[in-house]
PDB file of C-alpha atoms in Angstrom:
ATOM      1  CA  GLU Y  26      -2.947  -8.440 -13.773  1.00  0.00           C
ATOM      2  CA  ILE Y  27      -1.208 -10.173 -11.556  1.00  0.00           C
ATOM      3  CA  VAL Y  28      -3.744 -11.632  -8.680  1.00  0.00           C
ATOM      4  CA  LEU Y  29      -2.492 -12.106  -5.271  1.00  0.00           C
ATOM      5  CA  THR Y  30      -3.580 -14.513  -2.758  1.00  0.00           C
ATOM      6  CA  GLN Y  31      -3.520 -14.598   1.292  1.00  0.00           C
ATOM      7  CA  SER Y  32      -4.409 -17.632   3.074  1.00  0.00           C
ATOM      8  CA  PRO Y  33      -5.675 -18.737   5.517  1.00  0.00           C
ATOM      9  CA  ALA Y  34      -7.849 -15.479   5.831  1.00  0.00           C
ATOM     10  CA  THR Y  35      -8.123 -15.834   9.840  1.00  0.00           C
ATOM     11  CA  LEU Y  36      -5.085 -17.085  11.598  1.00  0.00           C
ATOM     12  CA  SER Y  37      -5.716 -17.352  15.376  1.00  0.00           C
ATOM     13  CA  LEU Y  38      -3.173 -18.348  18.024  1.00  0.00           C
ATOM     14  CA  SER Y  39      -2.071 -17.166  21.116  1.00  0.00           C
ATOM     15  CA  PRO Y  40       1.171 -14.797  22.172  1.00  0.00           C
ATOM     16  CA  GLY Y  41       3.714 -16.256  21.972  1.00  0.00           C
ATOM     17  CA  GLU Y  42       3.125 -18.766  19.534  1.00  0.00           C
ATOM     18  CA  ARG Y  43       4.803 -18.920  15.609  1.00  0.00           C
ATOM     19  CA  ALA Y  44       2.679 -17.092  12.864  1.00  0.00           C
ATOM     20  CA  THR Y  45       3.238 -18.174   9.325  1.00  0.00           C
ATOM     21  CA  LEU Y  46       1.318 -16.217   6.059  1.00  0.00           C
ATOM     22  CA  SER Y  47       1.428 -16.868   2.122  1.00  0.00           C
ATOM     23  CA  CYS Y  48       0.523 -14.844  -0.194  1.00  0.00           C
ATOM     24  CA  ARG Y  49       1.373 -17.589  -3.802  1.00  0.00           C
ATOM     25  CA  ALA Y  50       0.767 -15.039  -7.333  1.00  0.00           C
ATOM     26  CA  SER Y  51      -1.169 -15.550 -10.286  1.00  0.00           C
ATOM     27  CA  GLN Y  52       2.587 -15.656 -11.862  1.00  0.00           C
ATOM     28  CA  SER Y  53       6.234 -13.719 -11.211  1.00  0.00           C
ATOM     29  CA  VAL Y  54       7.026 -10.869  -9.806  1.00  0.00           C
ATOM     30  CA  SER Y  55      10.833 -11.332  -9.060  1.00  0.00           C
ATOM     31  CA  SER Y  56      10.874 -10.851  -5.418  1.00  0.00           C
ATOM     32  CA  TYR Y  57       9.105  -7.423  -6.363  1.00  0.00           C
ATOM     33  CA  LEU Y  58       7.738  -7.941  -3.232  1.00  0.00           C
ATOM     34  CA  ALA Y  59       6.078  -5.838  -0.461  1.00  0.00           C
ATOM     35  CA  TRP Y  60       4.405  -6.715   3.975  1.00  0.00           C
ATOM     36  CA  TYR Y  61       2.680  -4.358   5.450  1.00  0.00           C
ATOM     37  CA  GLN Y  62       0.996  -5.245   9.522  1.00  0.00           C
ATOM     38  CA  GLN Y  63      -2.070  -2.585   8.704  1.00  0.00           C
ATOM     39  CA  LYS Y  64      -4.267  -1.981  12.833  1.00  0.00           C
ATOM     40  CA  PRO Y  65      -7.945  -0.421  12.850  1.00  0.00           C
ATOM     41  CA  GLY Y  66      -7.973   2.974  12.657  1.00  0.00           C
ATOM     42  CA  GLN Y  67      -4.769   3.412  11.295  1.00  0.00           C
ATOM     43  CA  ALA Y  68      -2.662   3.152   8.217  1.00  0.00           C
ATOM     44  CA  PRO Y  69      -0.523   0.162   6.750  1.00  0.00           C
ATOM     45  CA  ARG Y  70       2.721  -0.304   7.571  1.00  0.00           C
ATOM     46  CA  LEU Y  71       5.575  -1.142   5.275  1.00  0.00           C
ATOM     47  CA  LEU Y  72       7.492  -4.384   7.350  1.00  0.00           C
ATOM     48  CA  ILE Y  73       9.387  -6.417   4.619  1.00  0.00           C
ATOM     49  CA  TYR Y  74       9.729  -5.583   1.633  1.00  0.00           C
ATOM     50  CA  ASP Y  75      11.926  -6.852  -1.682  1.00  0.00           C
ATOM     51  CA  ALA Y  76      10.562 -10.643   0.116  1.00  0.00           C
ATOM     52  CA  SER Y  77      12.797 -10.947   2.688  1.00  0.00           C
ATOM     53  CA  ASN Y  78      14.148  -7.825   3.505  1.00  0.00           C
ATOM     54  CA  ARG Y  79      12.754  -5.567   6.987  1.00  0.00           C
ATOM     55  CA  ALA Y  80      11.745  -2.190   6.720  1.00  0.00           C
ATOM     56  CA  THR Y  81      13.846   0.565   8.957  1.00  0.00           C
ATOM     57  CA  GLY Y  82      12.934  -0.740  13.212  1.00  0.00           C
ATOM     58  CA  ILE Y  83      10.719  -3.219  11.975  1.00  0.00           C
ATOM     59  CA  PRO Y  84      11.163  -6.375  15.264  1.00  0.00           C
ATOM     60  CA  ALA Y  85      13.905  -9.417  14.088  1.00  0.00           C
ATOM     61  CA  ARG Y  86      10.799 -11.385  14.392  1.00  0.00           C
ATOM     62  CA  PHE Y  87       9.214 -10.705  11.492  1.00  0.00           C
ATOM     63  CA  SER Y  88      10.863 -12.077   8.527  1.00  0.00           C
ATOM     64  CA  GLY Y  89      10.004 -13.042   4.542  1.00  0.00           C
ATOM     65  CA  SER Y  90      10.501 -15.278   2.160  1.00  0.00           C
ATOM     66  CA  GLY Y  91       9.725 -16.626  -1.124  1.00  0.00           C
ATOM     67  CA  SER Y  92      10.251 -15.572  -5.036  1.00  0.00           C
ATOM     68  CA  GLY Y  93       8.754 -16.475  -7.992  1.00  0.00           C
ATOM     69  CA  THR Y  94       4.894 -16.721  -6.782  1.00  0.00           C
ATOM     70  CA  ASP Y  95       5.236 -18.148  -3.724  1.00  0.00           C
ATOM     71  CA  PHE Y  96       6.200 -15.931  -0.596  1.00  0.00           C
ATOM     72  CA  THR Y  97       5.484 -16.298   3.402  1.00  0.00           C
ATOM     73  CA  LEU Y  98       5.430 -13.461   6.351  1.00  0.00           C
ATOM     74  CA  THR Y  99       6.301 -15.042   9.452  1.00  0.00           C
ATOM     75  CA  ILE Y 100       6.096 -13.961  13.011  1.00  0.00           C
ATOM     76  CA  SER Y 101       9.200 -16.270  14.790  1.00  0.00           C
ATOM     77  CA  SER Y 102       6.451 -15.591  18.452  1.00  0.00           C
ATOM     78  CA  LEU Y 103       3.382 -13.425  18.839  1.00  0.00           C
ATOM     79  CA  GLU Y 104       3.871 -10.612  20.500  1.00  0.00           C
ATOM     80  CA  PRO Y 105       0.057  -8.626  21.514  1.00  0.00           C
ATOM     81  CA  GLU Y 106       1.571  -6.092  19.014  1.00  0.00           C
ATOM     82  CA  ASP Y 107       0.862  -8.170  16.345  1.00  0.00           C
ATOM     83  CA  PHE Y 108      -2.823  -8.482  15.948  1.00  0.00           C
ATOM     84  CA  ALA Y 109      -4.112  -7.320  13.566  1.00  0.00           C
ATOM     85  CA  VAL Y 110      -4.689  -7.644   9.191  1.00  0.00           C
ATOM     86  CA  TYR Y 111      -1.410  -7.986   6.772  1.00  0.00           C
ATOM     87  CA  TYR Y 112      -1.577  -7.336   3.295  1.00  0.00           C
ATOM     88  CA  CYS Y 113       1.180  -8.429   1.134  1.00  0.00           C
ATOM     89  CA  GLN Y 114       2.113  -6.006  -2.383  1.00  0.00           C
ATOM     90  CA  GLN Y 115       3.714  -6.746  -5.940  1.00  0.00           C
ATOM     91  CA  ARG Y 116       4.656  -4.645  -8.537  1.00  0.00           C
ATOM     92  CA  SER Y 117       5.062  -6.525 -12.141  1.00  0.00           C
ATOM     93  CA  ASN Y 118       5.285  -4.564 -15.071  1.00  0.00           C
ATOM     94  CA  TRP Y 119       5.230  -0.932 -12.936  1.00  0.00           C
ATOM     95  CA  ARG Y 120       1.631  -2.617 -11.806  1.00  0.00           C
ATOM     96  CA  GLU Y 121       0.711  -3.225  -8.502  1.00  0.00           C
ATOM     97  CA  THR Y 122      -1.614  -4.925  -6.741  1.00  0.00           C
ATOM     98  CA  PHE Y 123      -2.691  -5.938  -2.938  1.00  0.00           C
ATOM     99  CA  GLY Y 124      -2.993  -9.492  -1.992  1.00  0.00           C
ATOM    100  CA  GLN Y 125      -6.959  -9.339   0.187  1.00  0.00           C
ATOM    101  CA  GLY Y 126      -5.051  -9.619   4.087  1.00  0.00           C
ATOM    102  CA  THR Y 127      -4.888 -12.095   6.556  1.00  0.00           C
ATOM    103  CA  LYS Y 128      -6.281 -11.090   9.404  1.00  0.00           C
ATOM    104  CA  VAL Y 129      -3.531 -12.670  12.811  1.00  0.00           C
ATOM    105  CA  GLU Y 130      -6.277 -12.404  15.618  1.00  0.00           C
ATOM    106  CA  ILE Y 131      -5.994 -14.093  19.068  1.00  0.00           C
ATOM    107  CA  LYS Y 132      -7.178 -16.872  20.219  1.00  0.00           C
TER     108      LYS Y 132
ATOM    109  CA  GLN H  17      11.723  12.324   8.261  1.00  0.00           C
ATOM    110  CA  LEU H  18       9.464  13.005   6.158  1.00  0.00           C
ATOM    111  CA  GLN H  19       5.140  12.335   6.835  1.00  0.00           C
ATOM    112  CA  LEU H  20       2.540  12.849   4.652  1.00  0.00           C
ATOM    113  CA  GLN H  21      -0.876  14.874   4.610  1.00  0.00           C
ATOM    114  CA  GLU H  22      -4.025  13.796   2.565  1.00  0.00           C
ATOM    115  CA  SER H  23      -6.324  17.491   2.318  1.00  0.00           C
ATOM    116  CA  GLY H  24      -9.572  17.784   0.487  1.00  0.00           C
ATOM    117  CA  PRO H  25     -13.233  17.599   0.539  1.00  0.00           C
ATOM    118  CA  GLY H  26     -14.705  14.857   2.945  1.00  0.00           C
ATOM    119  CA  LEU H  27     -17.795  14.527   0.519  1.00  0.00           C
ATOM    120  CA  VAL H  28     -18.443  14.108  -2.582  1.00  0.00           C
ATOM    121  CA  LYS H  29     -21.129  14.189  -5.340  1.00  0.00           C
ATOM    122  CA  PRO H  30     -21.095  11.507  -7.532  1.00  0.00           C
ATOM    123  CA  SER H  31     -20.536  12.068 -10.611  1.00  0.00           C
ATOM    124  CA  GLU H  32     -18.593  14.607  -9.788  1.00  0.00           C
ATOM    125  CA  THR H  33     -14.131  14.990  -9.633  1.00  0.00           C
ATOM    126  CA  LEU H  34     -12.897  13.751  -6.298  1.00  0.00           C
ATOM    127  CA  SER H  35      -9.506  15.630  -5.603  1.00  0.00           C
ATOM    128  CA  LEU H  36      -7.407  14.881  -3.425  1.00  0.00           C
ATOM    129  CA  THR H  37      -3.236  17.167  -2.531  1.00  0.00           C
ATOM    130  CA  CYS H  38      -0.664  14.549  -0.481  1.00  0.00           C
ATOM    131  CA  THR H  39       1.429  17.562   0.705  1.00  0.00           C
ATOM    132  CA  VAL H  40       4.615  16.557   2.490  1.00  0.00           C
ATOM    133  CA  SER H  41       6.728  18.152   5.417  1.00  0.00           C
ATOM    134  CA  GLY H  42      10.622  17.139   7.368  1.00  0.00           C
ATOM    135  CA  GLY H  43      12.458  17.365   3.363  1.00  0.00           C
ATOM    136  CA  SER H  44      11.699  16.762   0.266  1.00  0.00           C
ATOM    137  CA  ILE H  45      10.189  14.466  -1.936  1.00  0.00           C
ATOM    138  CA  SER H  46      12.433  15.888  -5.218  1.00  0.00           C
ATOM    139  CA  SER H  47      14.889  11.891  -5.249  1.00  0.00           C
ATOM    140  CA  SER H  48      15.392   9.980  -8.041  1.00  0.00           C
ATOM    141  CA  SER H  49      14.475   7.348  -5.800  1.00  0.00           C
ATOM    142  CA  TYR H  50      11.240   7.939  -4.579  1.00  0.00           C
ATOM    143  CA  TYR H  51       7.633   7.235  -6.056  1.00  0.00           C
ATOM    144  CA  TRP H  52       4.558   8.455  -4.616  1.00  0.00           C
ATOM    145  CA  GLY H  53       1.770   6.555  -4.756  1.00  0.00           C
ATOM    146  CA  TRP H  54      -2.738   6.553  -4.118  1.00  0.00           C
ATOM    147  CA  ILE H  55      -4.020   3.846  -2.244  1.00  0.00           C
ATOM    148  CA  ARG H  56      -8.163   3.485  -1.346  1.00  0.00           C
ATOM    149  CA  GLN H  57     -10.243   0.803   1.725  1.00  0.00           C
ATOM    150  CA  PRO H  58     -13.540   0.767   0.789  1.00  0.00           C
ATOM    151  CA  PRO H  59     -15.128  -0.094   4.836  1.00  0.00           C
ATOM    152  CA  GLY H  60     -14.578  -3.305   6.259  1.00  0.00           C
ATOM    153  CA  LYS H  61     -12.783  -3.764   2.763  1.00  0.00           C
ATOM    154  CA  GLY H  62      -9.026  -4.290   2.003  1.00  0.00           C
ATOM    155  CA  LEU H  63      -6.220  -2.025   0.394  1.00  0.00           C
ATOM    156  CA  GLU H  64      -6.959  -1.321  -3.375  1.00  0.00           C
ATOM    157  CA  TRP H  65      -4.185   0.369  -5.219  1.00  0.00           C
ATOM    158  CA  ILE H  66      -5.329   3.513  -7.870  1.00  0.00           C
ATOM    159  CA  GLY H  67      -2.125   4.516  -9.323  1.00  0.00           C
ATOM    160  CA  SER H  68       1.410   5.514  -8.671  1.00  0.00           C
ATOM    161  CA  ILE H  69       3.804   7.873 -10.227  1.00  0.00           C
ATOM    162  CA  TYR H  70       7.974   8.545 -10.356  1.00  0.00           C
ATOM    163  CA  TYR H  71      10.230  10.298 -10.396  1.00  0.00           C
ATOM    164  CA  SER H  72      10.466  10.403 -14.363  1.00  0.00           C
ATOM    165  CA  GLY H  73       7.172  11.846 -14.466  1.00  0.00           C
ATOM    166  CA  SER H  74       5.522   8.409 -15.763  1.00  0.00           C
ATOM    167  CA  THR H  75       1.975   7.172 -14.309  1.00  0.00           C
ATOM    168  CA  TYR H  76       0.458   3.767 -14.140  1.00  0.00           C
ATOM    169  CA  TYR H  77      -2.754   3.663 -12.735  1.00  0.00           C
ATOM    170  CA  ASN H  78      -4.904   0.942 -12.236  1.00  0.00           C
ATOM    171  CA  PRO H  79      -6.658  -0.876 -15.132  1.00  0.00           C
ATOM    172  CA  SER H  80      -9.650  -0.685 -13.568  1.00  0.00           C
ATOM    173  CA  LEU H  81      -9.677   3.381 -12.470  1.00  0.00           C
ATOM    174  CA  LYS H  82      -7.044   3.684 -15.472  1.00  0.00           C
ATOM    175  CA  SER H  83      -9.963   5.769 -17.354  1.00  0.00           C
ATOM    176  CA  ARG H  84     -10.189   8.270 -14.442  1.00  0.00           C
ATOM    177  CA  VAL H  85      -8.135   8.911 -12.455  1.00  0.00           C
ATOM    178  CA  THR H  86      -5.147  11.260 -13.227  1.00  0.00           C
ATOM    179  CA  ILE H  87      -2.142  11.429 -10.326  1.00  0.00           C
ATOM    180  CA  SER H  88       0.475  13.921 -10.563  1.00  0.00           C
ATOM    181  CA  VAL H  89       3.269  15.781  -9.236  1.00  0.00           C
ATOM    182  CA  ASP H  90       4.945  18.916  -8.044  1.00  0.00           C
ATOM    183  CA  THR H  91       8.391  18.782  -6.208  1.00  0.00           C
ATOM    184  CA  SER H  92       7.991  22.542  -5.522  1.00  0.00           C
ATOM    185  CA  LYS H  93       5.201  22.542  -3.581  1.00  0.00           C
ATOM    186  CA  ASN H  94       6.097  19.519  -1.937  1.00  0.00           C
ATOM    187  CA  GLN H  95       2.835  17.587  -2.676  1.00  0.00           C
ATOM    188  CA  PHE H  96       1.218  15.417  -5.717  1.00  0.00           C
ATOM    189  CA  SER H  97      -1.998  14.940  -6.300  1.00  0.00           C
ATOM    190  CA  LEU H  98      -5.135  12.183  -7.339  1.00  0.00           C
ATOM    191  CA  LYS H  99      -8.689  13.081  -9.064  1.00  0.00           C
ATOM    192  CA  LEU H 100     -11.304  10.388  -9.711  1.00  0.00           C
ATOM    193  CA  SER H 101     -13.524  11.525 -11.895  1.00  0.00           C
ATOM    194  CA  SER H 102     -16.716  10.143 -12.503  1.00  0.00           C
ATOM    195  CA  VAL H 103     -17.420   8.934  -8.361  1.00  0.00           C
ATOM    196  CA  THR H 104     -20.288   7.320  -7.713  1.00  0.00           C
ATOM    197  CA  ALA H 105     -21.040   5.686  -4.153  1.00  0.00           C
ATOM    198  CA  ALA H 106     -18.474   2.602  -5.010  1.00  0.00           C
ATOM    199  CA  ASP H 107     -15.890   4.711  -4.752  1.00  0.00           C
ATOM    200  CA  THR H 108     -16.584   5.718  -0.657  1.00  0.00           C
ATOM    201  CA  ALA H 109     -13.391   4.692   0.552  1.00  0.00           C
ATOM    202  CA  VAL H 110     -10.143   6.273   3.322  1.00  0.00           C
ATOM    203  CA  TYR H 111      -7.653   6.674   0.986  1.00  0.00           C
ATOM    204  CA  TYR H 112      -3.864   7.764   2.219  1.00  0.00           C
ATOM    205  CA  CYS H 113      -1.533   8.335  -0.216  1.00  0.00           C
ATOM    206  CA  ALA H 114       2.331   6.620  -0.081  1.00  0.00           C
ATOM    207  CA  LEU H 115       5.820   7.386  -0.296  1.00  0.00           C
ATOM    208  CA  GLY H 116       8.266   4.577  -1.419  1.00  0.00           C
ATOM    209  CA  ILE H 117      11.659   4.723  -2.811  1.00  0.00           C
ATOM    210  CA  ALA H 118      11.716   2.353  -6.334  1.00  0.00           C
ATOM    211  CA  SER H 119      13.167   2.153  -9.736  1.00  0.00           C
ATOM    212  CA  SER H 120      13.163   0.057 -12.706  1.00  0.00           C
ATOM    213  CA  SER H 121      15.196  -1.991 -10.823  1.00  0.00           C
ATOM    214  CA  TYR H 122      14.310  -1.989  -7.706  1.00  0.00           C
ATOM    215  CA  TYR H 123      11.706  -2.154  -5.637  1.00  0.00           C
ATOM    216  CA  TYR H 124      11.284  -1.250  -1.458  1.00  0.00           C
ATOM    217  CA  GLY H 125       6.942  -0.572  -0.874  1.00  0.00           C
ATOM    218  CA  MET H 126       6.041   1.829   0.308  1.00  0.00           C
ATOM    219  CA  ASP H 127       7.635   3.430   2.966  1.00  0.00           C
ATOM    220  CA  VAL H 128       5.817   7.018   4.102  1.00  0.00           C
ATOM    221  CA  TRP H 129       1.441   6.382   4.401  1.00  0.00           C
ATOM    222  CA  GLY H 130      -0.002   9.457   5.227  1.00  0.00           C
ATOM    223  CA  GLN H 131      -3.054   8.926   7.857  1.00  0.00           C
ATOM    224  CA  GLY H 132      -5.781   8.208   5.581  1.00  0.00           C
ATOM    225  CA  THR H 133      -8.861  10.727   4.854  1.00  0.00           C
ATOM    226  CA  THR H 134     -12.318   9.365   4.419  1.00  0.00           C
ATOM    227  CA  VAL H 135     -14.537  10.593   0.902  1.00  0.00           C
ATOM    228  CA  THR H 136     -17.669  10.239   0.656  1.00  0.00           C
ATOM    229  CA  VAL H 137     -19.680   9.747  -2.399  1.00  0.00           C
ATOM    230  CA  SER H 138     -22.812  10.890  -1.878  1.00  0.00           C
ATOM    231  CA  SER H 139     -25.495  13.406  -2.781  1.00  0.00           C
TER     232      SER H 139
END
């Protein structure tokens, strides 16, 4: 089973700042990696798929990069609605796993 | 636009089987590009993939749950289902159904999610 490790666990930033979230896989997942945003009491929302493609309706301030084992989600300038928990997810050999999440909180 | 809605008992007794159904509205789920999955989230914790079923009928499960899980799909009813047997308190969670786009050569993640349903395992 592939393990996804996200860092940091918590990111304390102010609106307007840049957020950089990391997701590292225990072995290569090629580009089969997605990022989700989850707010309290809500279902997750797909942000990025195939490591770097924005899902429909996702603002351009969200971007993804990486391949193989190291991936990054960048939020170029945090808006108030971006404070939430972010998860990465991979599929390898048809099995999927999620990272443990990174909480982006208001500083 | 597709919408998903989970349904099923909110309370299940220990050792019994948890059964949930996900009903899809707003369009047909019968597309060779689609796959359907179940994910859960224990209180205060992260997301856990339970399993997925593809248009081909192939199913894939979390190894830690594989012996207890069955996922099936009924495209004629626009529904897919989850059964989890021999439940314990550790299976208490919010259960989500989700629909994604994937095949053997691409994986686009889970694009449409249900709102989630809380299942408590208790006597």
